[in-house]
Tab-separated table of C-alpha atoms and ligand atoms in Angstrom:
chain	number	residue	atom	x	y	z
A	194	UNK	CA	0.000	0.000	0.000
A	195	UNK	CA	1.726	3.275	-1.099
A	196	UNK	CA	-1.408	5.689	-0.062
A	197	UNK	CA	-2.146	6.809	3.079
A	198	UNK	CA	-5.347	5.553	4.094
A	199	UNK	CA	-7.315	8.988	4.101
A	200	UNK	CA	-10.009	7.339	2.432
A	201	UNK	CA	-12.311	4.983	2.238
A	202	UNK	CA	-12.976	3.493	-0.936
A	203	UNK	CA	-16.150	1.887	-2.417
A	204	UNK	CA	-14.363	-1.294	-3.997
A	205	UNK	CA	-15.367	0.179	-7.787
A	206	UNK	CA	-12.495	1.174	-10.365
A	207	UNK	CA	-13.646	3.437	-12.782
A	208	UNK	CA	-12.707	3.802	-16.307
A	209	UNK	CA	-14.564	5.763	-18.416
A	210	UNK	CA	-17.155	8.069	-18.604
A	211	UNK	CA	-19.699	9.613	-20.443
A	212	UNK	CA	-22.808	11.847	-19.383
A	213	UNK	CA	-24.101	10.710	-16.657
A	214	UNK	CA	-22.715	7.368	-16.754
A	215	UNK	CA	-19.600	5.723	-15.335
A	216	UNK	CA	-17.936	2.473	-16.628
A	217	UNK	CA	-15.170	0.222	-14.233
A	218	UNK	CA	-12.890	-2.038	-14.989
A	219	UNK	CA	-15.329	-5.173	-15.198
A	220	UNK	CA	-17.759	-3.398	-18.100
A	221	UNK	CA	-20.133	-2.474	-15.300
A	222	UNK	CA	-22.180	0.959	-16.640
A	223	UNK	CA	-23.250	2.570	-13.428
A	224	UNK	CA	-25.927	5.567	-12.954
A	225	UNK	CA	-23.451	7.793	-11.668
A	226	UNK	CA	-25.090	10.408	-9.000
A	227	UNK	CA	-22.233	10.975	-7.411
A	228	UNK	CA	-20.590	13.666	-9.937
A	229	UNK	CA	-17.162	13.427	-8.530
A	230	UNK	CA	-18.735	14.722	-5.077
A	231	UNK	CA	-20.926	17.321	-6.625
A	232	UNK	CA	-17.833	18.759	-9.802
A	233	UNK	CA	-19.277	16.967	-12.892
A	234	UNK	CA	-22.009	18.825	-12.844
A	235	UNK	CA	-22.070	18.757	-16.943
A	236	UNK	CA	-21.533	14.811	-16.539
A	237	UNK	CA	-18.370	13.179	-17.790
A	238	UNK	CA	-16.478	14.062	-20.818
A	239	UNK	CA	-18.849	17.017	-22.101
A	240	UNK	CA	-17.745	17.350	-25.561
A	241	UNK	CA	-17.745	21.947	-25.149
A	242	UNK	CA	-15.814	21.789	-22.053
A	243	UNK	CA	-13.127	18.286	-23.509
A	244	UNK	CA	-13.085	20.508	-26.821
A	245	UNK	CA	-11.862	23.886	-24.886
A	246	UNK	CA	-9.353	21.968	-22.980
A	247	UNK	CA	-7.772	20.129	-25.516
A	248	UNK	CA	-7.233	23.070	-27.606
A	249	UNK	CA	-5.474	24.384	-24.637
A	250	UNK	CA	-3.645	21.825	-24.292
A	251	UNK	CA	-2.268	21.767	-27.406
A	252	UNK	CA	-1.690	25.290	-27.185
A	253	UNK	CA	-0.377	26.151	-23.739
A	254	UNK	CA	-0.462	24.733	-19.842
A	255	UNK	CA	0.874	26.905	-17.240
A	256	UNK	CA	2.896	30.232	-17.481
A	257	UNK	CA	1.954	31.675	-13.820
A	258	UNK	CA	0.554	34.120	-12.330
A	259	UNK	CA	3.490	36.975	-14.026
A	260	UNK	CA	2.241	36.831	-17.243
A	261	UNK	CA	-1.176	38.564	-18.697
A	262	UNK	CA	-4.042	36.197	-18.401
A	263	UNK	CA	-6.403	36.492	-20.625
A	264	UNK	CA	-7.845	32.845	-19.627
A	265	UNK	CA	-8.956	34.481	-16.544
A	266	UNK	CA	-10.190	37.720	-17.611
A	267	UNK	CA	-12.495	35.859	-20.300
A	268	UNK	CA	-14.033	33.480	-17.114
A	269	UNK	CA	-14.146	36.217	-14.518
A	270	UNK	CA	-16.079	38.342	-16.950
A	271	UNK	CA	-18.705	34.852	-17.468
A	272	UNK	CA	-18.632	34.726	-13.902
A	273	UNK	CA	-19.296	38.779	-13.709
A	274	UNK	CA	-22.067	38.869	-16.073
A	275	UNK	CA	-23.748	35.818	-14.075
A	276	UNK	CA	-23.401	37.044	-10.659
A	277	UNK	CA	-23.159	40.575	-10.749
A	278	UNK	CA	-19.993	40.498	-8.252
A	279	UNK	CA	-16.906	42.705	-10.044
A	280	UNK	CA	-14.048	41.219	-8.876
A	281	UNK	CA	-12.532	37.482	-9.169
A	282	UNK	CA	-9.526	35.393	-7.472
A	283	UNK	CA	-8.603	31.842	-9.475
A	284	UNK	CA	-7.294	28.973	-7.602
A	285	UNK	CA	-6.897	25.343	-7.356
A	286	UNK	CA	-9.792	24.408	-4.582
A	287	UNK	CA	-12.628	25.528	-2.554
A	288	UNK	CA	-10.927	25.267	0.997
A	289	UNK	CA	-8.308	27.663	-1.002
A	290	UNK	CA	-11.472	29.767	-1.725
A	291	UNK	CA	-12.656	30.162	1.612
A	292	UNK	CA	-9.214	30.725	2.542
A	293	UNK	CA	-9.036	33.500	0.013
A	294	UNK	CA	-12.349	35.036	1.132
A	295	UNK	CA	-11.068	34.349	4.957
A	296	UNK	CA	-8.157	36.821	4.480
A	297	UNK	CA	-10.266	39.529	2.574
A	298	UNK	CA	-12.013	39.402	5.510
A	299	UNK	CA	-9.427	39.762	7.441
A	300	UNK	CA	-7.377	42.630	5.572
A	301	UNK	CA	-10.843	44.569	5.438
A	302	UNK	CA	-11.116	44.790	9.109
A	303	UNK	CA	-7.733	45.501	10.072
A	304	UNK	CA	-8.016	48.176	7.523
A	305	UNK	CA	-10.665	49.485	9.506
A	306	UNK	CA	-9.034	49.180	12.926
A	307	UNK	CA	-10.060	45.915	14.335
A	308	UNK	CA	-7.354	44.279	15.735
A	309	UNK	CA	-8.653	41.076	16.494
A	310	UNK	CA	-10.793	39.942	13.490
A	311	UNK	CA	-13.331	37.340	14.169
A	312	UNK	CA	-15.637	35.424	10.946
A	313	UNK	CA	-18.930	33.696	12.275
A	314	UNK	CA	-20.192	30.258	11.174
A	315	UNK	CA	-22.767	28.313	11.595
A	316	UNK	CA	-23.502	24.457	13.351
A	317	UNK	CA	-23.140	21.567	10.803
A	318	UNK	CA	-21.256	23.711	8.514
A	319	UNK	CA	-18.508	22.639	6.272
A	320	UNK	CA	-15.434	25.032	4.991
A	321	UNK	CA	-13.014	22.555	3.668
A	322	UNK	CA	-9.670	20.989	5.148
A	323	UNK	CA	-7.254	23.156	5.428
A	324	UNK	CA	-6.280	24.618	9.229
A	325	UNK	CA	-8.259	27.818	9.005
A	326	UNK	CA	-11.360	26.399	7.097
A	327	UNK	CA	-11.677	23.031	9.592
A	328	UNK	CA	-11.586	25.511	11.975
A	329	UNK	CA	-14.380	27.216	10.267
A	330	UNK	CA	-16.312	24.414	9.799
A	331	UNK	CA	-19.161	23.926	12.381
A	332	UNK	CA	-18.486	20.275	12.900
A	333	UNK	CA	-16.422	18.373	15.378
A	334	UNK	CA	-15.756	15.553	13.462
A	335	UNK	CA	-12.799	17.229	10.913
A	336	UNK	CA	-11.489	19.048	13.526
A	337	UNK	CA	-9.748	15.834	15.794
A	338	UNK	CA	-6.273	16.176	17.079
A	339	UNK	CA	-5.444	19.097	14.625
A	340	UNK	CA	-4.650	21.702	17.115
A	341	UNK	CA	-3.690	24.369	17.906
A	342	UNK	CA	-6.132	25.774	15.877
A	343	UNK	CA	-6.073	29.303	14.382
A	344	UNK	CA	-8.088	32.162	16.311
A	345	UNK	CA	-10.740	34.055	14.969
A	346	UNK	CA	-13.646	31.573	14.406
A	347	UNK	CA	-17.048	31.489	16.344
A	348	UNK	CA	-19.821	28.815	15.374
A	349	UNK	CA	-23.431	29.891	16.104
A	350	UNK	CA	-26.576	27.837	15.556
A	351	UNK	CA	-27.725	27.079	11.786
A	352	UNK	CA	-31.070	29.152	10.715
A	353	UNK	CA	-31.189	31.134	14.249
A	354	UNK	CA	-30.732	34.815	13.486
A	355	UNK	CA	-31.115	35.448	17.059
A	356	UNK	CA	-27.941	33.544	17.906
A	357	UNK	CA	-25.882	35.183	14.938
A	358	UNK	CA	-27.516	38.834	16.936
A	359	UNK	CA	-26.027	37.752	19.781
A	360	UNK	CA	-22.255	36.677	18.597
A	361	UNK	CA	-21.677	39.815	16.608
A	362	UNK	CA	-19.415	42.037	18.619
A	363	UNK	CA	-17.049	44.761	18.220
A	364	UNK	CA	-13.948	42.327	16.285
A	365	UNK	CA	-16.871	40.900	14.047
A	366	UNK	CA	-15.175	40.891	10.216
A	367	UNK	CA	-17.472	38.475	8.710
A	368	UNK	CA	-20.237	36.098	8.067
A	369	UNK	CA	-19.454	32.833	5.986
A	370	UNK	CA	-22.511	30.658	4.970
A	371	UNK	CA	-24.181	28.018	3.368
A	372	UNK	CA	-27.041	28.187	1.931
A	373	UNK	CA	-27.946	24.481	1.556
A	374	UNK	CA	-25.450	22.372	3.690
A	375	UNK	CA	-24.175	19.529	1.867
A	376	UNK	CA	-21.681	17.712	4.007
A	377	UNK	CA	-23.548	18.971	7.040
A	378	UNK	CA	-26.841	17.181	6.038
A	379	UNK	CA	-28.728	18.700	2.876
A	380	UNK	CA	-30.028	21.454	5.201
A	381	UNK	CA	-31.759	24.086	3.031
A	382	UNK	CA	-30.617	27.851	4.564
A	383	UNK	CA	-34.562	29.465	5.473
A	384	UNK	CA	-35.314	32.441	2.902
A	385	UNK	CA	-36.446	34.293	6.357
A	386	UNK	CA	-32.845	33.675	8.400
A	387	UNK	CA	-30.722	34.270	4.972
A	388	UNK	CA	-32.067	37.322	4.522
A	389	UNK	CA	-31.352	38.158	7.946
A	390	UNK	CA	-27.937	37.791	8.032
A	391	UNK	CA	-27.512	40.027	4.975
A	392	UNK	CA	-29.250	42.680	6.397
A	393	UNK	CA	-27.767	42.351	9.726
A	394	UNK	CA	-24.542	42.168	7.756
A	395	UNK	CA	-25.124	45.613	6.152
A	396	UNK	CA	-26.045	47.460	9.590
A	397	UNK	CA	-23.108	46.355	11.273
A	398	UNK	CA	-20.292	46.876	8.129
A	399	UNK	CA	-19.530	42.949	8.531
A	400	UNK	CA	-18.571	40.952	5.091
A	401	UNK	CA	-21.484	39.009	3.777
A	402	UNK	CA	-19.794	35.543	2.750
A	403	UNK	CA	-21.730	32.622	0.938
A	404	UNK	CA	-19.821	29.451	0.584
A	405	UNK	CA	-21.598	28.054	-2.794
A	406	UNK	CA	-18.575	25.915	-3.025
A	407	UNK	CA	-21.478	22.740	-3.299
A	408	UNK	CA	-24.773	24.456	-4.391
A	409	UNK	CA	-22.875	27.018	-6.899
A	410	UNK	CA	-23.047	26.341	-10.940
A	411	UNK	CA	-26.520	25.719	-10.980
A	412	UNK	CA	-27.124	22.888	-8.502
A	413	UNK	CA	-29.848	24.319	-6.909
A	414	UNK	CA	-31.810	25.483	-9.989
A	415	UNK	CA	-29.827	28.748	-10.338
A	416	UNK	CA	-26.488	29.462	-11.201
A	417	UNK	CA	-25.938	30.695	-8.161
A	418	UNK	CA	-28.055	29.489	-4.696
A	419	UNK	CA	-27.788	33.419	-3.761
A	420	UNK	CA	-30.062	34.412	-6.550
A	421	UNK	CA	-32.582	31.647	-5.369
A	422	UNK	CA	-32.762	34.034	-2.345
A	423	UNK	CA	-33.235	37.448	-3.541
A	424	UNK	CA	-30.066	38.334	-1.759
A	425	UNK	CA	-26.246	39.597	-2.746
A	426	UNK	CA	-23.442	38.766	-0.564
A	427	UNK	CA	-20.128	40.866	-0.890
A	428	UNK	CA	-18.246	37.444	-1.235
A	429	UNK	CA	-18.751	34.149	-2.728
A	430	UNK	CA	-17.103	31.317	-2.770
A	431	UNK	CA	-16.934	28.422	-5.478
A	432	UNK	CA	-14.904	24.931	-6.800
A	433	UNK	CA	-16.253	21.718	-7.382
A	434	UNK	CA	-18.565	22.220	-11.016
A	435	UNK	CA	-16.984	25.368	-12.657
A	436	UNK	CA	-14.116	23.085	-13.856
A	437	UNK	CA	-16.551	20.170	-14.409
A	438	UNK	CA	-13.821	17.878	-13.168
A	439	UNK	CA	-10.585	20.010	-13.581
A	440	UNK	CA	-9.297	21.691	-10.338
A	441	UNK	CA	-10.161	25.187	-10.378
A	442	UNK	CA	-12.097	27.242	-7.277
A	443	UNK	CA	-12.772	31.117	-7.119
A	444	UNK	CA	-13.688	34.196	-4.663
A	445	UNK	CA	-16.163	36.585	-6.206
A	446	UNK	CA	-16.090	39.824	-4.565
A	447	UNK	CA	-17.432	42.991	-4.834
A	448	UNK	CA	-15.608	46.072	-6.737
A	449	UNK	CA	-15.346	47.908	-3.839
A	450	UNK	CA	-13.005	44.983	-1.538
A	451	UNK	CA	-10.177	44.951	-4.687
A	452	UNK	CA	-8.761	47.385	-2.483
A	453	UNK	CA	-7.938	45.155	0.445
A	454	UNK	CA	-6.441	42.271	-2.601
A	455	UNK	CA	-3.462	44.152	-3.786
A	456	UNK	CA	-0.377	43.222	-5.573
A	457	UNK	CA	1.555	40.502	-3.175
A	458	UNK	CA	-1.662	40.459	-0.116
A	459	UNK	CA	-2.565	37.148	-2.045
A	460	UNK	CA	-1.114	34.411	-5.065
A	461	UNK	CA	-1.321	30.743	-6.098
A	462	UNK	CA	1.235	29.168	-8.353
A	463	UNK	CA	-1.090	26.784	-10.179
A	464	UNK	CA	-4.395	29.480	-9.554
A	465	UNK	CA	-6.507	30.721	-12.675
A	466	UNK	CA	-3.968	28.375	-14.945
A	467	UNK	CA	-4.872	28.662	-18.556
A	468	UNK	CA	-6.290	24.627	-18.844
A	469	UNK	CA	-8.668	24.937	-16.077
A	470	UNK	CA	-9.876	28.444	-16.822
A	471	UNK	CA	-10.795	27.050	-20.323
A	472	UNK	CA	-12.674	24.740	-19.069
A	473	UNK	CA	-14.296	27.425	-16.528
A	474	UNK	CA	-14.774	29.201	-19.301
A	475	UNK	CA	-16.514	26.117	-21.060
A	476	UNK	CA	-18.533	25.650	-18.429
A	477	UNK	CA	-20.225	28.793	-18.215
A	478	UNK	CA	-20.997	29.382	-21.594
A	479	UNK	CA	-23.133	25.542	-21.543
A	480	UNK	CA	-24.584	26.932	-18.121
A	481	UNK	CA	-25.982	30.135	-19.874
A	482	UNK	CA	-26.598	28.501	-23.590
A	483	UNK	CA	-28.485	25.620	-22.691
A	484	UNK	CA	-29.882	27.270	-19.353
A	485	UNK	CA	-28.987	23.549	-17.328
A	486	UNK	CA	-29.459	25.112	-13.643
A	487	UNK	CA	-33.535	25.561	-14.477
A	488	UNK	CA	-33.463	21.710	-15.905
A	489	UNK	CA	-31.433	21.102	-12.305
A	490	UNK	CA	-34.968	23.128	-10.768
A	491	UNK	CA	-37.310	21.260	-12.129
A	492	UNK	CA	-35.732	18.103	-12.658
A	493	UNK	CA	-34.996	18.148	-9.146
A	494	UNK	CA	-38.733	19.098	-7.759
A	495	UNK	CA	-39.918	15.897	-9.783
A	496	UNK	CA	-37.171	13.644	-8.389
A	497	UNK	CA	-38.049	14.759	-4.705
A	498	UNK	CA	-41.455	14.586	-5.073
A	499	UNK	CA	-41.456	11.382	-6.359
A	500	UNK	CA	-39.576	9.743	-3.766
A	501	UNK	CA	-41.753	12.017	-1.153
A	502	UNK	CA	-45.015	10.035	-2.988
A	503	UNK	CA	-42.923	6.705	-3.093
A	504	UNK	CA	-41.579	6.891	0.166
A	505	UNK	CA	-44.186	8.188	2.502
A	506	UNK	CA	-45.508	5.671	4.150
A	507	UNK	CA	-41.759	3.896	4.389
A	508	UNK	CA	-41.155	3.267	8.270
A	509	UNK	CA	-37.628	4.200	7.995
A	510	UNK	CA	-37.292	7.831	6.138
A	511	UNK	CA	-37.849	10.602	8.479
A	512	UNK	CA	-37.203	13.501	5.708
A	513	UNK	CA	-36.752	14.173	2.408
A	514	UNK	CA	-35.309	17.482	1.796
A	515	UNK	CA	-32.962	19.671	-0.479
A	516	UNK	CA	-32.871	22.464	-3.197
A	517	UNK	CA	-32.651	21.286	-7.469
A	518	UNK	CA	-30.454	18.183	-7.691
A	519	UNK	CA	-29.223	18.523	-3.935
A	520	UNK	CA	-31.625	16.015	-2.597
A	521	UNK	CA	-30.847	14.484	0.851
A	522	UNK	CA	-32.653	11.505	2.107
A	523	UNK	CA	-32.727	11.397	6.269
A	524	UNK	CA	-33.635	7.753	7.673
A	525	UNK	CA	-33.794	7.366	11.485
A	526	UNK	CA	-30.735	4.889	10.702
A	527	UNK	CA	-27.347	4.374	8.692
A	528	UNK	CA	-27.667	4.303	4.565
A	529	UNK	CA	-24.685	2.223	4.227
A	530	UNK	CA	-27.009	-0.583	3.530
A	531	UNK	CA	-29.132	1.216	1.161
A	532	UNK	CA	-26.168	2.826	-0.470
A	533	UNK	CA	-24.526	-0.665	-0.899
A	534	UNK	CA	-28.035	-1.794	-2.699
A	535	UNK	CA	-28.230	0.730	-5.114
A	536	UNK	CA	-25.048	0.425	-6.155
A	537	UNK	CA	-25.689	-3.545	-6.829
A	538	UNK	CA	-28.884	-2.426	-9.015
A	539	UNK	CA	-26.452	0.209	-10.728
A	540	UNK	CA	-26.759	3.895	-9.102
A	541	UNK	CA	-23.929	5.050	-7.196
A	542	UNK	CA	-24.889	7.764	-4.651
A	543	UNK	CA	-22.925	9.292	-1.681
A	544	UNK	CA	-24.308	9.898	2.036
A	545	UNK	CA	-23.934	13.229	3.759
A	546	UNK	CA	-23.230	12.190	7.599
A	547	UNK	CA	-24.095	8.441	8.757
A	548	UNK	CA	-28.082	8.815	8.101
A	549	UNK	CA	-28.753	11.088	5.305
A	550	UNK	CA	-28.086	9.789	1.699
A	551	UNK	CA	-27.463	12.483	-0.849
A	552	UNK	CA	-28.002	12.778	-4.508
A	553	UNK	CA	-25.502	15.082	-6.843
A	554	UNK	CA	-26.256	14.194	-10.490
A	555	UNK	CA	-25.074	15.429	-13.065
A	556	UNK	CA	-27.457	18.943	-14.632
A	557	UNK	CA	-27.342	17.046	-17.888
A	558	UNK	CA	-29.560	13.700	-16.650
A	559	UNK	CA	-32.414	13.154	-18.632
A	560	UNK	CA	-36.088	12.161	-17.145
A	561	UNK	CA	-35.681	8.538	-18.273
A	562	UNK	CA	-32.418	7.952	-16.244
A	563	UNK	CA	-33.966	10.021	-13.384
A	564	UNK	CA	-36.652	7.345	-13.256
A	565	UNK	CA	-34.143	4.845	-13.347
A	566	UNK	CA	-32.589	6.069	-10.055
A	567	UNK	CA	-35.661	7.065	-8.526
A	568	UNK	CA	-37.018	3.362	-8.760
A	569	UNK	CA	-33.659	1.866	-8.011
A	570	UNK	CA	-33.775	4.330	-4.566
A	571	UNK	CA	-36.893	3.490	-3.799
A	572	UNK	CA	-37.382	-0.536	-4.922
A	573	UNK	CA	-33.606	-1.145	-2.895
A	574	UNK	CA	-35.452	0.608	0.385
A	575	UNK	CA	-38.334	-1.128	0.620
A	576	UNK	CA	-36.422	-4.201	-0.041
A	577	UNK	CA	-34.202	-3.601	2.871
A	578	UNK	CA	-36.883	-3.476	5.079
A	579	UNK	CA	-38.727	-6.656	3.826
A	580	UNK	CA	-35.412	-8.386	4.695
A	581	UNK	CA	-35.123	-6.590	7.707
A	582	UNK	CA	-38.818	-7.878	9.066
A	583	UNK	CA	-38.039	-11.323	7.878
A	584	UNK	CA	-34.848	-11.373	9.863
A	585	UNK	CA	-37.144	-9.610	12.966
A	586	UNK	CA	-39.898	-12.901	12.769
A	587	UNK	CA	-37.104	-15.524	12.278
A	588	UNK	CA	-35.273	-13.787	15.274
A	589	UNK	CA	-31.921	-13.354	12.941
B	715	LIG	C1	-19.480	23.924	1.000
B	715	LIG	C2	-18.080	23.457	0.810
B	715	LIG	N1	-17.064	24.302	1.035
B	715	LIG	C3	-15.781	23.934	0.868
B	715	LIG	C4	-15.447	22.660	0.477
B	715	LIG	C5	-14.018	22.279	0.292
B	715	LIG	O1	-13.738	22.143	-1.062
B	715	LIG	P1	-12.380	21.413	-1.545
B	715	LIG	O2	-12.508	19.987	-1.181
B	715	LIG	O3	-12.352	21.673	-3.015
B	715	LIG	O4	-11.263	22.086	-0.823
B	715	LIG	C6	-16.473	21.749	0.231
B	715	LIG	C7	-16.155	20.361	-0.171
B	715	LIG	O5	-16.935	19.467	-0.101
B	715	LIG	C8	-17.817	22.146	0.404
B	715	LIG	O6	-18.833	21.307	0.182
């Protein structure tokens, strides 16, 4: 074993892909709503974003970050017009995102005299793996024996404006949130509570962050979750699907914070590199063409609704919640089981925490292979718990 044994694999060994199916070693097609943990979000080997890359490729792979890029002034300007935020860092991840939007934060507030600078988050959160964003991140369980930790992070309760009232004080820089958790639990932000925070963000000069590292490039049935909510944060963070599988994150910011990102506050060797930032580019131009984050809305209402219908009366699921094609599935026990069955009837799917299974497929599924996971999800349940009342009666 060469690896260290960060993770836990599934047993399968992928080798191609195409759409929203994935192929291993053995011949076996799987249903593949997974999407690299939520990147393909175009579904594997889109021929607009392989075509961009390839021509880059054959044309030119990293200069750095001395040299004009007009890679990243093309994508920035996609992400511009989409967002409506002026300003854009490239780099290689979303933890490096958040880390990007943590030190904005930071540099803003010392700029205006607070010495101590302090970002709230919220319970169940998650920020990414590097010191300062595990630190971020509002759950225990990526946080063991990495200490000392950095300073400067307060976790308040999830949807509970009153708590987030009560936590702002004088060394307050920032707000960084969520708007549908997805490692925490597919726990939709309320439209009440995000509001909320932006407003309380304005009256008290704090830094309006939205981590839409997950639910950005039109998971949740817009581009952008934040436009879902009728609000504009000065920051937002994102990774995963705008390289559709290349590594590429950003921080979207508004014109007036380029101030506090000045030559030498901030770099990243590899960050805004002319392959990925084609395929950035790639991506945003299929987002916008063929308008995939409403398909992603609707699509996603049908899917949830159907398992709601098929599911209701099913002992076992206590919820069945999400935003687009971020649908979580809470049972009152573990889906490794159920995960393990789907997979045998062909649909890979992830879990988000012991008891909640999630769904990321790929924007680009069709109705016909959303039916196909929808009765593989909800045939492999009820099967489980036949078996499990046989094995109740024969006192297994
Ligand atoms: C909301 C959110 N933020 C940040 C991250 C970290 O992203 P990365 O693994 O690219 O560093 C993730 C990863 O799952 C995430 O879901």
């Amino acid at each position: 074993m060469a690896l260290f044994p960060t993770y836990l694999r599934n047993g399968i060994r992928p080798l191609r892909g195409k759409g929203a199916w994935l192929e291993d070693e053995q011949g076996h097609a799987y249903l593949d709503f997974t999407s690299g943990l939520g990147v393909t979000n175009l579904g594997h080997g889109h021929p607009r974003v392989q075509q961009a890359v390839e021509e880059q490729v054959s044309r030119l792979w990293h200069v750095s970050n001395l040299f004009e890029a007009p890679w990243q002034e093309q994508a920035a300007q996609l992400l511009q017009h989409a967002g409506g935020l002026e300003r854009v860092f490239f780099c290689n991840s979303g933890a490096e995102a958040n880390e990007a939007a943590i030190k904005l934060a930071r540099r803003r507030a010392h700029q205006q005299g607070i010495g101590q600078p302090e970002i709230i988050t919220f319970t169940s959160s998650f920020h990414g793996r590097t010191l300062a964003t595990l630190t971020a991140t509002g759950q225990e369980k990526v946080k063991t024996d990495c200490g000392p930790y950095p300073a400067g992070f307060i976790s308040v309760p999830f949807n509970d404006l009153a708590a987030l009232e009560a936590a702002v004080n004088d060394q307050t820089a920032g707000v960084m949130l969520e708007l549908v958790q997805g490692e925490g639990g597919l726990i939709p932000a309320e439209p009440a509570f995000v509001q909320g925070v932006e407003k309380l963000c304005r009256e008290k000069n704090l830094l309006f962050m939205v981590d839409e590292v997950q639910t950005g490039i039109g998971r949740t049935g817009h581009l952008f979750a934040y436009q879902g909510y009728g609000v504009k944060p000065d920051v937002v963070t994102l990774a995963k699907g705008l390289g559709n599988g290349l590594p590429i994150g950003a921080m979207m910011g508004k014109e007036e914070l380029a101030e506090y990102f000045g030559p030498g506050s901030h770099a990243s060797t590899f960050g805004g590199n002319p392959v990925s930032l084609a395929a950035a580019a790639a991506v945003l131009t299929e987002m916008k063409e063929a308008d995939w984050p409403r398909w992603a809305g609707s699509l996603g209402k049908w899917i949830k609704e159907r398992l709601q219908e098929e599911l209701r009366d099913h002992p076992w699921v206590k919820e069945i919640r999400g935003m687009g094609l971020m649908i979580g599935v809470q049972l009152d026990r573990p889906v490794a089981d159920w995960i393990v069955k789907s997979r045998e009837k062909g649909l890979l799917v992830l879990q988000a925490g012991p008891e909640v299974l999630r769904l990321l497929p790929p924007l680009i599924i069709r109705e016909k292979e959303a039916e196909q996971a929808v009765d593989i999800l909800v045939n492999g349940l009820w099967e489980l718990q036949e078996v499990s009342l046989d094995e109740s009666v024969s006192g297994v």
